[in-house]
Coordinates of C-alpha atoms and ligand atoms in Angstrom, one line a residue:
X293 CA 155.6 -15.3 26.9
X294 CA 154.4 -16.4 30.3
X295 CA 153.6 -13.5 32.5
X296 CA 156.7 -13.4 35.3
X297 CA 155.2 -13.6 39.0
X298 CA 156.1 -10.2 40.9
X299 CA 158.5 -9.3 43.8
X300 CA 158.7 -6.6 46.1
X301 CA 160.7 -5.5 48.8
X302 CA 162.1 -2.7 50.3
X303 CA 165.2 -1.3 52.2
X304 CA 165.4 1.6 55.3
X305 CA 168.0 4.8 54.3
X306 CA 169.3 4.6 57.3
X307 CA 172.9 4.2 56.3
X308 CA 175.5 3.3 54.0
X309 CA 175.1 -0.4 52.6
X310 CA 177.4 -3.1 54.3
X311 CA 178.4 -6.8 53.5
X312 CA 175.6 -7.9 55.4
X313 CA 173.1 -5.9 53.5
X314 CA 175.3 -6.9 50.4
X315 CA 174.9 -11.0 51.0
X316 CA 171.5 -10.9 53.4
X317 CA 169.2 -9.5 50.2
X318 CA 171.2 -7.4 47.6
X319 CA 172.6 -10.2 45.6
X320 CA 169.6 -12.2 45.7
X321 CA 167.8 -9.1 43.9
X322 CA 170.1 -8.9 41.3
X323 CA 169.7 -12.7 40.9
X324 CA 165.8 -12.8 41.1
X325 CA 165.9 -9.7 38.5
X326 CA 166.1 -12.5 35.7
X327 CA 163.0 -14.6 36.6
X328 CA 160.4 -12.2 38.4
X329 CA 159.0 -8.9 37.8
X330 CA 160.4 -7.0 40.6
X331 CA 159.7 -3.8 42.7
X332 CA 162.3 -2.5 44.5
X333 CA 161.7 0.4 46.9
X334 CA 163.9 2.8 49.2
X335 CA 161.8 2.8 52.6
X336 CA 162.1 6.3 53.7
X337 CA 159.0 6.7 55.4
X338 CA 159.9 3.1 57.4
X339 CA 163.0 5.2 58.6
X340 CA 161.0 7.2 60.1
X341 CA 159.3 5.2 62.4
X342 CA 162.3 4.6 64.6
X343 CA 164.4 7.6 62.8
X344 CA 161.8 10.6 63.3
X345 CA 163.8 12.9 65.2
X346 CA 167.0 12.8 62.1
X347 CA 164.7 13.3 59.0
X348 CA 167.7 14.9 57.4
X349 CA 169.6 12.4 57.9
X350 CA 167.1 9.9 55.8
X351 CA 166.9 12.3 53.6
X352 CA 170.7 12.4 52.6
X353 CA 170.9 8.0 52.2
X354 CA 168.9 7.7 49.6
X355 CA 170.8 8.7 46.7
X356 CA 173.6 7.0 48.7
X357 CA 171.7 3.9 48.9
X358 CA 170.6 3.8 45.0
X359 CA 174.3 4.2 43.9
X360 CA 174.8 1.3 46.2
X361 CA 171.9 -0.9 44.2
X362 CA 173.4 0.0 40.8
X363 CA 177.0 -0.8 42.1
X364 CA 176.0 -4.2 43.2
X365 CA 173.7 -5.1 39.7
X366 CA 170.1 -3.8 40.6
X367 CA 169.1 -2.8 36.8
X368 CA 166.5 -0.4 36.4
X369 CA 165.7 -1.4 33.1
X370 CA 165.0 -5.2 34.6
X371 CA 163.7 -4.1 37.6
X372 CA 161.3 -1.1 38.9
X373 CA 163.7 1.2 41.6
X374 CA 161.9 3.9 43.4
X375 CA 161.7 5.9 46.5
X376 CA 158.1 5.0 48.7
X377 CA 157.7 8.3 49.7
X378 CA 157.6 9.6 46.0
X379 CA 154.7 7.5 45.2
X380 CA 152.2 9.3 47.5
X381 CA 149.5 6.7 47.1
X382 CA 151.4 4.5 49.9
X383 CA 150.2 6.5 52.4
X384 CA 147.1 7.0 51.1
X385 CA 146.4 3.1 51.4
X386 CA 148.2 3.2 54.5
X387 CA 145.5 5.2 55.8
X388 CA 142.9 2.9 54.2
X389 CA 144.5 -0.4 56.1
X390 CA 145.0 1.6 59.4
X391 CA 141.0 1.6 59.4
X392 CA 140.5 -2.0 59.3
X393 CA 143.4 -3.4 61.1
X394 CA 142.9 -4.7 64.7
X395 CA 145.3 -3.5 67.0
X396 CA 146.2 -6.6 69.0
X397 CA 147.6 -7.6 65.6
X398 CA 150.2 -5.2 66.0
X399 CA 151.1 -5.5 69.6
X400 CA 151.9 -8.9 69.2
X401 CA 154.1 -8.9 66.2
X402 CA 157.1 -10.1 67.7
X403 CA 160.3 -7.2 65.9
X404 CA 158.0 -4.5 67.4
X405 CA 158.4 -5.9 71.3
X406 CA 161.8 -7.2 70.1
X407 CA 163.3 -3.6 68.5
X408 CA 161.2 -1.6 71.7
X409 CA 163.8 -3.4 74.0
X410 CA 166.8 -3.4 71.3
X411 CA 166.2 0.5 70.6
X412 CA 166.1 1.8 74.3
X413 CA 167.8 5.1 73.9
X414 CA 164.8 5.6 71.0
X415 CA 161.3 6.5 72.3
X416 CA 159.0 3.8 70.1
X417 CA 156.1 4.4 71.6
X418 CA 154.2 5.9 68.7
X419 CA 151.5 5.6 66.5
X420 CA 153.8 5.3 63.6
X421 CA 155.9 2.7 65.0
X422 CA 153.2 0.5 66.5
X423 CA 151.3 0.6 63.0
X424 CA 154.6 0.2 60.3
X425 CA 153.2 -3.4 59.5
X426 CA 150.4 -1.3 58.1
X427 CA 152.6 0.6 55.8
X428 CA 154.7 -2.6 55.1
X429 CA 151.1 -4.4 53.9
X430 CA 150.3 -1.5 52.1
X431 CA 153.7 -1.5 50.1
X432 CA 153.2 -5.0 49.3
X433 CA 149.6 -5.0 48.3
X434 CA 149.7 -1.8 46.5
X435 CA 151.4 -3.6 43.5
X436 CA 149.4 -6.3 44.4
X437 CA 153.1 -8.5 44.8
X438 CA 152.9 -12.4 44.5
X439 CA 155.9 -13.0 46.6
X440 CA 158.3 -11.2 49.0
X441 CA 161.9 -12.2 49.6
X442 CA 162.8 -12.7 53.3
X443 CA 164.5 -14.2 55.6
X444 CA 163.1 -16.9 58.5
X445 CA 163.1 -13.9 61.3
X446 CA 160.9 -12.0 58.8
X447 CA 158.1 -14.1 58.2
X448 CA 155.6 -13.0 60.9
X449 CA 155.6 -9.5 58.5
X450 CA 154.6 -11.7 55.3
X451 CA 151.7 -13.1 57.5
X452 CA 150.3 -10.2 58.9
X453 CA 150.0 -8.7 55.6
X454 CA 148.4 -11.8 54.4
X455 CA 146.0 -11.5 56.9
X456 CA 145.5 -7.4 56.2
X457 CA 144.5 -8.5 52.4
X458 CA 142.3 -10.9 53.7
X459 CA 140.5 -8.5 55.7
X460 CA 140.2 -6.2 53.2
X461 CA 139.2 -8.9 50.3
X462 CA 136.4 -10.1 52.9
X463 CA 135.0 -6.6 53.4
X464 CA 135.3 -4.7 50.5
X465 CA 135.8 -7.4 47.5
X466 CA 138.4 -9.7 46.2
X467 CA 141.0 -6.9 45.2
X468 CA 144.1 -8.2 46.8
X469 CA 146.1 -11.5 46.3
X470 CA 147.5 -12.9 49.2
X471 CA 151.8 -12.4 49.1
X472 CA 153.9 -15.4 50.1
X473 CA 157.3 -15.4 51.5
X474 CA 160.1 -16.3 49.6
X475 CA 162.6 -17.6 51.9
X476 CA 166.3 -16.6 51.0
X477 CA 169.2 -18.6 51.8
X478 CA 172.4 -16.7 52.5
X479 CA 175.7 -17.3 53.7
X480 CA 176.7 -16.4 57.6
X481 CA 178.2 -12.6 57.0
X482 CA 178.8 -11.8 60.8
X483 CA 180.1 -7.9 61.5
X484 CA 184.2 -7.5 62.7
X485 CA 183.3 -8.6 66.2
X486 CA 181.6 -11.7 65.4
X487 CA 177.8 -10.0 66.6
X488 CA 175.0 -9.1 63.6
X489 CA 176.7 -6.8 60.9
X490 CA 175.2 -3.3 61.5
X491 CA 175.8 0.0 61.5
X492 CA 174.3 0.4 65.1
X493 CA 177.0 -1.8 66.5
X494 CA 179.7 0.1 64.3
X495 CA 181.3 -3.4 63.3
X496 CA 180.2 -3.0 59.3
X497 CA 182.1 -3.6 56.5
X498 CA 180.7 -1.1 53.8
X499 CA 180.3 -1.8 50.0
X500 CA 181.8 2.1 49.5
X501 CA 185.1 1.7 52.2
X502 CA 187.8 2.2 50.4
X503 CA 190.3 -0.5 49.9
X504 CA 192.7 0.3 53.3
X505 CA 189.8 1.1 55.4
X506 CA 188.9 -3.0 54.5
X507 CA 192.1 -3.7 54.9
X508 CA 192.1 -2.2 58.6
X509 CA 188.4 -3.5 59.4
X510 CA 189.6 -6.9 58.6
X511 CA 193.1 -6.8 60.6
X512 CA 190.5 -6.0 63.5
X513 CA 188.1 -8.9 63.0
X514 CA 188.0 -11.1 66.2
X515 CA 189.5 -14.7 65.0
X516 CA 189.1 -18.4 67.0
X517 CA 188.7 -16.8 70.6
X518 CA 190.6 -19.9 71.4
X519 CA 193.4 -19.5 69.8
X520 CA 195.9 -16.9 71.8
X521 CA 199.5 -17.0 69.7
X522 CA 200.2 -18.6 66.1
X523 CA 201.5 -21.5 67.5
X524 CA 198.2 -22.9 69.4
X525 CA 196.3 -24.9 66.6
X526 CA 193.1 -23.0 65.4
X527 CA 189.9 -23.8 64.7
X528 CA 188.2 -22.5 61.7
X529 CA 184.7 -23.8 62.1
X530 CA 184.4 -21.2 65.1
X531 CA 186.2 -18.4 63.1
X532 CA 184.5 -15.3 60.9
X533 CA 187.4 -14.2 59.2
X534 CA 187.4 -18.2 57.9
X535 CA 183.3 -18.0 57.0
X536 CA 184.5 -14.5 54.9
X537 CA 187.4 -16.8 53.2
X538 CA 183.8 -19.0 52.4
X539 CA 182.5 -16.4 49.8
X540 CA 185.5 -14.6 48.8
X541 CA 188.3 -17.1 48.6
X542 CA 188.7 -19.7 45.8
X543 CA 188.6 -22.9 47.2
X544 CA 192.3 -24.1 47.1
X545 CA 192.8 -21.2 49.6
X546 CA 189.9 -21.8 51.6
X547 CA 191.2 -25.8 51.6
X548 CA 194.4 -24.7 53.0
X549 CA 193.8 -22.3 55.3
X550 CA 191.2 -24.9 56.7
X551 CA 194.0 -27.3 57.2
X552 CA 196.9 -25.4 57.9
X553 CA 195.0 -23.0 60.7
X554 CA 194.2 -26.7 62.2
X555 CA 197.9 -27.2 62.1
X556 CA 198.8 -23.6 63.6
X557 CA 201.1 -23.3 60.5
X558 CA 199.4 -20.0 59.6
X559 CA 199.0 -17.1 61.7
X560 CA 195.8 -14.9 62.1
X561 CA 197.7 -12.0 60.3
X562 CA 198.2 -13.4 57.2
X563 CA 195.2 -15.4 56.7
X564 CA 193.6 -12.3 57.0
X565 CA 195.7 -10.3 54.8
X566 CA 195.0 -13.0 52.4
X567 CA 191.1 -12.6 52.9
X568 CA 191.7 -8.5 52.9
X569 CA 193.1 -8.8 49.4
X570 CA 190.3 -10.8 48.3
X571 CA 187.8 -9.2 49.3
X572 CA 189.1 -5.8 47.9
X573 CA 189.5 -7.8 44.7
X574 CA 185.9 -8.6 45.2
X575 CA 184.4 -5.1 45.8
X576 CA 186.8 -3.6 43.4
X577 CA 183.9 -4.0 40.4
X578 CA 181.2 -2.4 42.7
X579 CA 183.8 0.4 43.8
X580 CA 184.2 1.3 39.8
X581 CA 180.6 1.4 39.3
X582 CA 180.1 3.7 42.3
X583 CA 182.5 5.7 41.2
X584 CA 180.7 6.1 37.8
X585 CA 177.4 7.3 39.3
X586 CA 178.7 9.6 42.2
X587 CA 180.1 11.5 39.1
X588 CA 177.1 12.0 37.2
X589 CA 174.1 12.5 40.4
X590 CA 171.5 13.7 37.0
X591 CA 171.6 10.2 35.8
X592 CA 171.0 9.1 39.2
X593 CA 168.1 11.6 39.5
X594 CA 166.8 10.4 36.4
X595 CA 166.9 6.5 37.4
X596 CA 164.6 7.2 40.6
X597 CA 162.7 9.2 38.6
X598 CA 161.4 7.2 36.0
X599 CA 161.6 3.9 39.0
X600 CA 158.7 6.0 40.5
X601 CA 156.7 7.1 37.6
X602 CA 156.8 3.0 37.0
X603 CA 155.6 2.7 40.4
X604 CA 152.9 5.4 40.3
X605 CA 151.2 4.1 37.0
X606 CA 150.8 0.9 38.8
X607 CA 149.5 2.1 42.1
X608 CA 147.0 4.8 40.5
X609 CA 145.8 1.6 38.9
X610 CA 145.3 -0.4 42.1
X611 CA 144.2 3.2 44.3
X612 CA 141.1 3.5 41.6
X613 CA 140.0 -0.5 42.1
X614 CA 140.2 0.2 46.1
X615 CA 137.9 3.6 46.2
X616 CA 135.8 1.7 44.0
X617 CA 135.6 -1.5 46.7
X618 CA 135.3 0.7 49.3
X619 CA 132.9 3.0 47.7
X620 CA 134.9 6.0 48.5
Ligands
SF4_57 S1 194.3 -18.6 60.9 FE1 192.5 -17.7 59.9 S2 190.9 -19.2 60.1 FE2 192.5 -19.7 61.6 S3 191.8 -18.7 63.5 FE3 193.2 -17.3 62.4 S4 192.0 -16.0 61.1 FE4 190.7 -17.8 61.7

């Protein structure tokens, strides 16, 4: 059997998983589960770049956030699910890559001058926050990944780690491949108030909400600013409760709330009572399977657990070859 290419990529505890989370990378794991090898990691140390001063709180999400991967289809007997800052060797090669990495690479990667202006009311101005491509290319390389599934916006962070294993490759040895990006196309999953969906901007629809907490979320979503009372005509095109009847709809619905919303023969209140019960319908699956691990936390346990001893096999492996490179 041919040998599967491998996958890695990671997610920050720094909060309960949402519907952006859920359609921006989650499902695309489970999918990519069938055809790659892949390494799936809880990013706890990356939390603490921006999240240093609430370790506690990092902490706490990431038992949270590996119910959440089961729920939605991550498989740990497919896939490799651990927790980076159980496999100590990350930090190790961290370490090893901080040496050799130029620092004008870092200053001009574009989410680092970007989150410094986002994150005001966080003091960034670390060490650790400046250097987390560092840790991010030592993730990747460590289980020496051939691709990494991102978005457009995330890119730059695929090519600075291509340029980290160069570096290393041209001083040491050819040890490391060079990762490519695997860009993911995923529908437009906007938060309640039609800005990014994220727990900062408190407008998140989360995978573990129970049903009439959705139900509430979504009777708040903001509709076709346009459109003032049921009888002006609407325009979906314009409208996120609409791009929600996209994916959770079936498409006679999402046919005729397209034209009747044109028409202004529905109102925003039942179209999105009608998305509401869909999308409960939708999660309800994911709920059930939540429920069944919140009840048993040892099988949990027992899932990271064996993720990372998966993990640590391989990057002993790729730790021994790099002391050896480096003569160290
Ligand atoms: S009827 Fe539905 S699609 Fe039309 S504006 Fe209202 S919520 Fe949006």
């Amino acid at each position: 059997m041919a040998k599967k290419n491998r996958i890695l990529s990671g997610m920050r505890p720094t909060g309960p998983l949402h519907l952006g989370n859920l359609h921006g990378a989650l499902l695309n794991w489970v999918d990519m589960q069938e055809s790659y090898d892949c390494f799936f990691f809880i990013a706890d140390w990356h939390a603490l770049t921006s999240d240093y001063e609430n370790p506690g709180a990092i902490g706490g999400f990431i038992n949270e956030m590996m119910m959440d991967w089961l729920s939605v289809g991550l498989n740990p007997e497919k896939s490799t699910l651990f927790v980076q800052s159980h496999v100590k060797a990350h930090a190790e090669l961290f370490l090893l890559l901080s040496m050799i990495t130029p620092v004008p690479w870092l200053e001009r990667n574009p989410t680092y001058k970007d989150q410094i202006v986002q994150l005001s009311n966080k003091d960034l101005s670390t060490f650790g926050f400046l250097g987390y491509p560092v840790l991010q290319a030592a993730d990747i390389i460590m289980y020496k990944a051939d691709g990494v599934p991102v978005g457009m916006d995330q890119v730059p962070h695929v090519e600075i780690t291509r340029e980290i294993a160069r570096r290393f490759n041209f001083l040491y040895g050819n040890v490391f491949p060079e990762p490519e990006a695997v860009l993911t196309h995923t529908p437009k999953i906007l938060g309640i108030d039609r800005r990014k969906m994220s727990k900062s901007y408190q407008n998140a629809i989360y995978l573990s909400d129970a049903p009439d907490v959705i139900a509430s979320k979504v009777a708040g979503m903001i509709t076709d600013p346009q459109r003032a009372r049921k009888s002006d005509p609407g325009n979906p095109d314009v409208c996120n409760v609409f791009e929600f009847h996209k994916v959770y709809s079936d498409r006679e619905t999402v046919d005729r709330i397209n034209a009747e919303c044109r028409n202004a023969r529905i109102g925003c209140v039942e179209c999105k009572q009608i998305m509401a019960q869909n999308l409960i319908k939708a999660l309800e699956p994911v709920r059930r399977k939540r429920a069944h691990y919140q009840a048993r936390p040892d099988l949990v346990a027992d899932i990271i657990a064996s993720g990372c001893k998966k993990a640590t096999a391989v990057s002993d492996r790729t730790m021994a070859e790099v002391r050896a490179a480096m003569k160290i």
